[in-house]
Amino acid sequence: MKILITGGAGFIGSHVVRLFVNTYPNYEIVNLDKLTYAGNLNNLKDIENKANYRFVKGDIVDAAFINALFETEQFNAVIHLAAESHVDRSITNPLEFVMTNVIGTVNLLNAARVLHKANPDLFKRFYHVSTDEVYGALGDEGMFLETTAYDPHSPYSASKASSDHFVRAYYDTYKLPCVISNCSNNYGPNHFPEKLIPLCIHNIQNNRPLPIYGKGENVRDWLYVIDHARAIDTIFHKAQLGTTYNIGGHNEWKNIDVIRLLCQLMDKKLNRPEGTNEKLITFVTDRAGHDLRYAIDATKLKEELGWMPSVNFEEGLNLTVDWYLNNKAWLHNVTSGEYQHYYEQQYSSR
Ligand code: NAD
Ligand code: DAU
């Protein structure tokens, strides 16, 4: 099986590529990535020379390039993760999100459709990796189900919702064999320090303020990234075509509580007196259209395909902080040089 994984140099994609390359030596894994500020080949150093792995640099928005790649490579399946992924950036530059997340996805669907039409036995599966943000925001009660109506609020979630609709349309209209999953907030190694957890780990290390939007009362459902990669493996191999699965950690936290826990953990790890890091917490202007609460009901995935999260939050946060403390060069690299302004932009946007 020759599988195209898009966005494999990014945060989640790098864990998916590693899992597939190491678990399935008989598969040929082709990682296609544009290497935007969020893509980093250092995430894949340990597998870059494996016989069943190849990297291709390219842009999914470039239809001619994508069509030629599919024609040459004759992929059997696609796992599509490439995206602009940061909500704050979508607020300042929505068009970039439309281009990559919507147009880029439709380009891949078109190229897959050509392969599938020519030989339905060759092209088996288009797996689209999406987000729980398409469902909008919850109040204090309730959870997102696979049947929850879409109600995206940010330009990011609107672009992801649009791409999900296109995937379903290609399944219904052209019988392209598609599967979608919608996952909650991931955390773990290789996460660019613009997102809440890695940003705060980096800022604590450097004694910089920890910017908490609004009152910090927004709730997210956190999942360790390697558990997400395991879920993608399960869904890719076992899901019936045309279906959707929610993926979540059953692990809801208010932002302020996440950051307090992180501060306490890092007081210990950095040998700072108890309470030192919490003094860095700074309440800043809220995100526009900030969704109050996300919570995923992942019962369908558990009952039908047997997947459950394996890493609890305290354990996962501990592993994550250790990874950042042990990989200072990685963090330095993505916050300096050509990357510096991406980190500073986020950091100074409030
Ligand atoms: P990320 O920003 O870390 O990585 C995205 C990758 O896509 C990068 O390697 C980047 O270089 C690549 N890319 C961007 N534009 C491209 C283009 N035009 N052509 C080719 N490659 C391009 O994102 P992530 O957090 O790893 O998210 C991966 C996927 O999972 C996204 O589709 C995202 O919507 C989805 N998702 C993320 C989360 C989360 O918590 N991070 C949760 C649920 C779903
Ligand atoms: O739910 C899945 C989504 O989770 C993914 O689809 C997105 O790609 C991913 O980025 C993430 O989106 P969020 O907006 O939830 O993640 P972020 O880390 O940006 O923010 C988490 C929460 O913390 C959110 O309520 C906003 C808040 N926040 C974020 C930042 C960056 C702060 O309070 N301060 C910050 O500096």
Coordinates of C-alpha atoms and ligand atoms in Angstrom, one line a residue:
M1 CA 0.0 0.0 0.0
K2 CA 1.4 3.4 -1.0
I3 CA 0.0 6.1 1.3
L4 CA 0.2 9.9 0.8
I5 CA 0.3 11.6 4.2
T6 CA -0.1 15.4 3.8
G7 CA 1.2 17.8 6.5
G8 CA 3.5 15.1 7.8
A9 CA 6.1 17.6 9.0
G10 CA 3.7 19.3 11.3
F11 CA 2.7 18.6 14.8
I12 CA 0.1 15.8 14.5
G13 CA 1.3 14.7 11.1
S14 CA 4.8 13.9 12.3
H15 CA 3.4 11.6 14.9
V16 CA 1.2 9.9 12.3
V17 CA 4.0 9.5 9.9
R18 CA 6.3 8.0 12.5
L19 CA 3.6 5.6 13.7
F20 CA 2.8 4.4 10.2
V21 CA 6.5 4.1 9.1
N22 CA 7.4 2.1 12.2
T23 CA 4.3 -0.1 12.4
Y24 CA 3.9 -1.0 8.8
P25 CA 7.2 -1.7 7.2
N26 CA 5.4 -3.0 4.1
Y27 CA 3.6 0.3 3.4
E28 CA 5.3 3.0 1.4
I29 CA 4.7 6.3 3.2
V30 CA 5.1 9.5 1.2
N31 CA 5.0 12.7 3.3
L32 CA 3.9 15.8 1.3
D33 CA 4.4 19.1 3.1
K34 CA 5.0 22.7 2.1
L35 CA 7.1 23.3 5.2
T36 CA 5.3 26.4 6.3
Y37 CA 6.4 27.9 9.7
A38 CA 4.6 25.0 11.3
G39 CA 6.3 22.3 9.3
N40 CA 9.7 21.1 10.5
L41 CA 11.7 18.1 9.2
N42 CA 13.5 18.0 12.5
N43 CA 10.3 16.4 13.8
L44 CA 11.1 13.3 11.7
K45 CA 14.9 12.9 12.1
D46 CA 14.6 9.5 13.6
I47 CA 12.8 8.0 10.6
E48 CA 14.1 10.0 7.7
N49 CA 16.3 7.3 6.4
K50 CA 13.9 4.4 6.7
A51 CA 13.4 2.4 3.5
N52 CA 9.6 2.8 3.5
Y53 CA 9.6 6.6 3.9
R54 CA 10.0 9.5 1.5
F55 CA 9.5 13.3 1.8
V56 CA 8.2 15.5 -1.0
K57 CA 8.1 19.2 -0.6
G58 CA 5.0 20.8 -2.2
D59 CA 1.9 22.9 -1.9
I60 CA -1.5 21.3 -2.0
V61 CA -2.9 24.6 -3.3
D62 CA -0.9 24.0 -6.6
A63 CA -3.4 21.8 -8.5
A64 CA -1.0 21.1 -11.4
F65 CA 1.6 19.9 -9.0
I66 CA -0.9 17.7 -7.1
N67 CA -2.3 16.2 -10.3
A68 CA 1.1 15.3 -11.6
L69 CA 2.2 13.8 -8.3
F70 CA -0.9 11.6 -8.1
E71 CA -0.4 10.5 -11.7
T72 CA 3.2 9.6 -11.1
E73 CA 2.9 8.0 -7.7
Q74 CA -0.5 6.1 -8.2
F75 CA -1.3 6.3 -4.4
N76 CA -3.6 3.7 -2.9
A77 CA -4.7 6.0 -0.1
V78 CA -4.4 9.5 1.3
I79 CA -4.4 10.7 5.0
H80 CA -4.9 14.4 4.7
L81 CA -3.6 16.6 7.6
A82 CA -2.0 19.5 5.8
A83 CA -3.7 22.7 7.0
E84 CA -3.3 26.2 8.4
S85 CA -4.2 25.2 12.0
H86 CA -4.1 28.3 14.2
V87 CA -7.4 30.1 15.1
D88 CA -5.7 33.4 15.9
R89 CA -3.9 33.5 12.6
S90 CA -7.2 32.7 10.8
I91 CA -8.6 35.9 12.4
T92 CA -5.9 38.0 10.9
N93 CA -5.5 36.2 7.6
P94 CA -8.7 34.2 6.7
L95 CA -7.8 33.9 3.0
E96 CA -4.7 31.8 3.6
F97 CA -7.0 29.4 5.5
V98 CA -9.5 29.3 2.6
M99 CA -6.6 28.6 0.1
T100 CA -4.9 25.7 2.0
N101 CA -7.8 24.2 4.0
V102 CA -10.6 24.5 1.3
I103 CA -8.9 24.8 -2.1
G104 CA -6.0 22.5 -1.1
T105 CA -8.4 19.8 0.1
V106 CA -10.5 20.1 -3.1
N107 CA -7.3 19.7 -5.2
L108 CA -6.5 16.5 -3.4
L109 CA -10.0 15.2 -3.7
N110 CA -9.9 15.9 -7.5
A111 CA -6.6 14.1 -7.9
A112 CA -7.8 11.2 -5.9
R113 CA -11.0 11.1 -7.9
V114 CA -9.1 10.7 -11.1
L115 CA -7.1 7.7 -9.7
H116 CA -10.3 6.2 -8.3
K117 CA -12.2 6.6 -11.5
A118 CA -9.5 5.0 -13.6
N119 CA -9.1 2.1 -11.2
P120 CA -11.4 1.7 -8.2
D121 CA -9.4 -1.2 -6.9
L122 CA -6.2 0.9 -6.8
F123 CA -7.4 3.9 -4.8
K124 CA -8.9 2.6 -1.6
R125 CA -9.4 5.5 0.8
F126 CA -9.3 9.3 1.4
Y127 CA -9.0 10.0 5.1
H128 CA -9.7 13.6 6.0
V129 CA -8.4 14.7 9.4
S130 CA -10.6 17.4 10.9
T131 CA -11.5 19.2 14.1
D132 CA -14.2 19.4 16.7
E133 CA -14.3 23.2 16.2
V134 CA -16.7 22.6 13.2
Y135 CA -19.5 21.9 15.7
G136 CA -19.2 25.4 17.2
A137 CA -19.4 26.1 21.0
L138 CA -21.1 24.4 23.9
G139 CA -22.6 25.9 27.0
D140 CA -22.0 24.3 30.4
E141 CA -23.7 21.1 29.4
G142 CA -23.7 18.6 26.6
M143 CA -21.1 17.1 24.2
F144 CA -20.5 17.0 20.5
L145 CA -21.7 13.9 18.7
E146 CA -21.0 12.9 15.1
T147 CA -24.6 14.0 14.4
T148 CA -24.2 17.5 15.9
A149 CA -25.0 20.1 13.3
Y150 CA -22.1 22.2 12.0
D151 CA -21.9 25.7 13.4
P152 CA -18.3 27.0 12.9
H153 CA -17.5 30.5 14.3
S154 CA -13.9 31.3 13.4
P155 CA -12.4 31.6 9.9
Y156 CA -10.3 28.5 10.8
S157 CA -13.3 26.3 11.8
A158 CA -15.3 27.7 8.9
S159 CA -12.6 26.5 6.5
K160 CA -12.4 23.1 8.1
A161 CA -16.2 22.7 8.0
S162 CA -16.1 23.6 4.4
S163 CA -13.5 21.0 3.7
D164 CA -15.5 18.4 5.6
H165 CA -18.5 19.2 3.4
F166 CA -16.5 18.8 0.2
V167 CA -15.2 15.4 1.4
R168 CA -18.8 14.2 2.1
A169 CA -19.9 15.7 -1.3
Y170 CA -17.2 13.7 -3.1
Y171 CA -18.3 10.5 -1.3
D172 CA -22.0 11.1 -2.2
T173 CA -21.5 12.4 -5.7
Y174 CA -18.5 10.5 -7.1
K175 CA -18.4 7.5 -4.6
L176 CA -14.9 8.5 -3.7
P177 CA -14.1 6.2 -0.7
C178 CA -13.8 8.8 2.1
V179 CA -13.6 8.8 5.9
I180 CA -13.5 11.8 8.3
S181 CA -12.5 12.2 11.9
N182 CA -13.1 15.3 14.1
C183 CA -10.7 15.5 17.0
S184 CA -10.4 17.7 20.1
N185 CA -7.4 19.8 21.3
N186 CA -4.1 17.9 21.0
Y187 CA -0.9 18.5 23.1
G188 CA 2.5 16.9 23.1
P189 CA 5.9 17.0 21.5
N190 CA 6.6 19.0 18.3
H191 CA 3.8 21.5 18.9
F192 CA 4.7 25.0 17.6
P193 CA 4.8 27.5 20.5
E194 CA 1.9 29.6 19.2
K195 CA -0.7 27.2 20.8
L196 CA -1.6 27.6 24.4
I197 CA 0.4 24.8 26.0
P198 CA 3.7 25.0 24.1
L199 CA 3.6 28.8 24.2
C200 CA 3.3 28.7 28.0
I201 CA 6.0 26.1 28.4
H202 CA 8.3 28.3 26.4
N203 CA 7.4 31.4 28.2
I204 CA 7.7 29.9 31.7
Q205 CA 11.2 28.7 30.7
N206 CA 12.1 32.3 29.7
N207 CA 10.2 34.1 32.5
R208 CA 7.9 35.8 30.1
P209 CA 4.2 36.5 30.7
L210 CA 1.6 33.7 30.2
P211 CA -1.2 35.4 28.1
I212 CA -4.6 34.1 29.2
Y213 CA -7.5 35.2 27.0
G214 CA -10.5 36.7 28.8
K215 CA -10.9 35.2 32.2
G216 CA -9.4 31.8 31.3
E217 CA -12.8 30.1 31.7
N218 CA -13.0 28.6 28.3
V219 CA -13.0 24.8 28.3
R220 CA -11.0 22.5 26.0
D221 CA -10.9 18.7 25.9
W222 CA -7.2 17.8 25.7
L223 CA -5.8 14.6 24.1
Y224 CA -2.2 13.5 24.0
V225 CA -1.1 13.7 20.4
I226 CA 0.1 10.0 20.2
D227 CA -3.3 8.9 21.2
H228 CA -4.7 10.9 18.3
A229 CA -2.2 9.2 16.0
R230 CA -3.3 5.8 17.3
A231 CA -7.0 6.8 16.6
I232 CA -6.1 7.8 13.1
D233 CA -4.4 4.4 12.6
T234 CA -7.5 2.6 13.9
I235 CA -10.0 4.6 11.8
F236 CA -7.8 4.4 8.7
H237 CA -7.8 0.6 8.8
K238 CA -11.2 -0.2 10.3
A239 CA -13.8 2.5 9.5
Q240 CA -16.5 1.9 7.1
L241 CA -16.4 4.2 4.1
G242 CA -18.6 7.3 4.3
T243 CA -18.5 7.4 8.0
T244 CA -17.3 10.0 10.6
Y245 CA -15.7 9.5 14.0
N246 CA -15.3 11.9 16.8
I247 CA -12.0 11.6 18.7
G248 CA -11.5 13.1 22.2
G249 CA -9.8 12.7 25.5
H250 CA -12.8 12.8 27.9
N251 CA -10.6 15.4 29.6
E252 CA -12.1 18.8 29.9
W253 CA -10.2 21.6 31.5
K254 CA -10.7 25.4 31.9
N255 CA -7.7 27.2 30.4
I256 CA -6.7 28.8 33.6
D257 CA -6.6 25.4 35.4
V258 CA -4.4 24.0 32.6
I259 CA -2.0 26.8 33.0
R260 CA -2.0 26.6 36.9
L261 CA -1.2 22.9 36.7
L262 CA 1.5 23.6 34.1
C263 CA 3.0 26.3 36.4
Q264 CA 3.1 24.0 39.4
L265 CA 4.6 21.2 37.4
M266 CA 7.3 23.5 36.0
D267 CA 8.1 25.0 39.4
K268 CA 9.2 21.5 40.4
K269 CA 11.0 20.7 37.2
L270 CA 12.9 24.0 37.2
N271 CA 13.6 24.0 40.9
R272 CA 11.7 27.2 41.4
P273 CA 9.9 28.0 44.7
E274 CA 6.2 27.0 44.7
G275 CA 4.1 29.7 43.2
T276 CA 6.9 31.4 41.1
N277 CA 5.5 30.5 37.7
E278 CA 1.9 31.5 38.5
K279 CA 3.0 35.0 38.9
L280 CA 3.6 35.1 35.2
I281 CA -0.1 34.6 34.4
T282 CA -1.4 37.7 32.6
F283 CA -5.1 38.1 31.6
V284 CA -5.2 39.7 28.2
T285 CA -7.9 40.8 25.6
D286 CA -10.1 37.9 24.7
R287 CA -10.0 36.2 21.3
A288 CA -12.7 37.5 19.0
G289 CA -15.6 35.0 18.7
H290 CA -13.9 32.8 21.4
D291 CA -15.8 29.5 21.6
L292 CA -16.7 28.9 25.3
R293 CA -16.5 25.1 25.5
Y294 CA -15.6 22.0 23.5
A295 CA -16.4 18.5 24.6
I296 CA -16.2 15.4 22.5
D297 CA -18.3 12.3 22.9
A298 CA -16.1 9.6 21.5
T299 CA -18.4 6.7 22.4
K300 CA -18.9 5.6 18.7
L301 CA -15.1 5.2 18.2
K302 CA -14.8 3.2 21.4
E303 CA -17.8 0.9 20.8
E304 CA -17.4 0.3 17.1
L305 CA -13.6 0.3 16.7
G306 CA -12.3 -0.2 20.2
W307 CA -10.1 2.9 20.5
M308 CA -9.7 4.7 23.9
P309 CA -7.1 7.3 25.1
S310 CA -4.2 5.7 26.9
V311 CA -2.4 8.7 28.4
N312 CA -4.1 10.7 31.2
F313 CA -3.6 14.5 31.3
E314 CA -1.1 14.7 34.2
E315 CA 1.0 12.0 32.7
G316 CA 0.8 13.5 29.2
L317 CA 1.6 17.0 30.5
N318 CA 4.6 15.6 32.4
L319 CA 5.8 13.9 29.2
T320 CA 5.3 17.0 27.2
V321 CA 7.2 19.3 29.6
D322 CA 10.0 16.8 29.7
W323 CA 10.2 16.7 25.9
Y324 CA 10.4 20.5 25.7
L325 CA 13.0 20.7 28.4
N326 CA 15.1 18.0 26.7
N327 CA 14.7 19.5 23.3
K328 CA 15.8 23.1 23.9
A329 CA 17.5 23.2 20.5
W330 CA 14.2 22.3 18.7
L331 CA 12.4 25.1 20.7
H332 CA 15.2 27.6 20.0
N333 CA 15.1 26.8 16.3
V334 CA 11.4 27.5 15.9
T335 CA 11.5 30.7 17.9
S336 CA 14.5 32.3 16.3
G337 CA 16.0 33.0 12.9
E338 CA 13.5 32.7 10.0
Y339 CA 10.8 31.5 12.5
Q340 CA 11.2 34.2 15.1
H341 CA 8.5 36.5 13.8
Y342 CA 5.9 33.7 13.8
Y343 CA 6.4 33.1 17.5
E344 CA 6.8 36.9 18.3
Q345 CA 3.6 37.6 16.3
Q346 CA 1.6 35.3 18.4
Y347 CA 3.3 36.3 21.6
S348 CA 2.9 40.0 21.0
S349 CA -0.6 40.0 19.4
R350 CA -2.3 40.6 22.8
Ligands
NAD1 P1 0.3 22.1 12.1 O1 0.0 23.5 11.8 O2 1.3 21.7 13.2 O3 0.9 21.4 10.8 C1 0.3 21.6 9.5 C2 1.3 21.0 8.5 O4 0.7 21.3 7.2 C3 2.6 21.7 8.5 O5 3.7 20.8 8.4 C4 2.6 22.6 7.3 O6 3.9 22.9 6.7 C5 1.7 21.8 6.4 N1 1.0 22.7 5.4 C6 0.4 23.9 5.6 N2 -0.1 24.4 4.4 C7 0.3 23.5 3.5 C8 0.1 23.5 2.0 N3 -0.5 24.5 1.4 N4 0.6 22.4 1.3 C9 1.2 21.4 2.0 N5 1.5 21.4 3.3 C10 1.0 22.4 4.0 O7 -1.1 21.4 12.3 P2 -1.6 20.2 13.3 O8 -1.9 20.8 14.6 O9 -0.6 19.2 13.2 O10 -2.9 19.8 12.6 C11 -2.9 18.8 11.6 C12 -4.3 18.6 11.1 O11 -5.1 18.1 12.2 C13 -5.0 19.9 10.6 O12 -5.8 19.5 9.5 C14 -5.9 20.3 11.8 O13 -7.0 21.0 11.3 C15 -6.3 19.0 12.4 N6 -6.5 19.1 13.9 C16 -5.6 19.6 14.7 C17 -5.9 19.6 16.1 C18 -4.9 20.2 17.1 O14 -5.2 20.2 18.3 N7 -3.7 20.6 16.7 C19 -7.0 19.0 16.6 C20 -7.9 18.4 15.7 C21 -7.7 18.4 14.3
DAU2 O1 -10.3 21.7 19.1 C1 -9.3 21.4 18.2 C2 -8.5 22.6 17.8 O2 -7.6 22.9 18.9 C3 -7.7 22.4 16.5 O3 -8.6 22.2 15.4 C4 -6.8 23.6 16.2 O4 -6.0 23.4 15.1 C5 -5.9 23.8 17.5 O5 -5.1 25.0 17.3 C6 -6.8 24.0 18.7 O6 -7.5 25.2 18.7 P1 -7.7 26.2 20.0 O7 -8.0 27.5 19.5 O8 -8.6 25.5 21.0 O9 -6.2 26.0 20.6 P2 -5.2 27.1 21.2 O10 -4.0 26.4 21.8 O11 -4.9 28.2 20.3 O12 -6.1 27.7 22.4 C7 -6.5 26.9 23.4 C8 -7.3 27.7 24.4 O13 -6.5 28.6 25.1 C9 -8.4 28.6 23.7 O14 -9.5 28.7 24.5 C10 -7.7 30.0 23.5 C11 -6.8 30.0 24.8 N1 -5.5 30.7 24.6 C12 -4.7 30.4 23.5 C13 -3.5 31.1 23.4 C14 -2.6 30.8 22.2 C15 -5.1 31.6 25.6 O15 -5.8 31.9 26.6 N2 -3.9 32.2 25.4 C16 -3.1 32.0 24.4 O16 -2.0 32.6 24.3

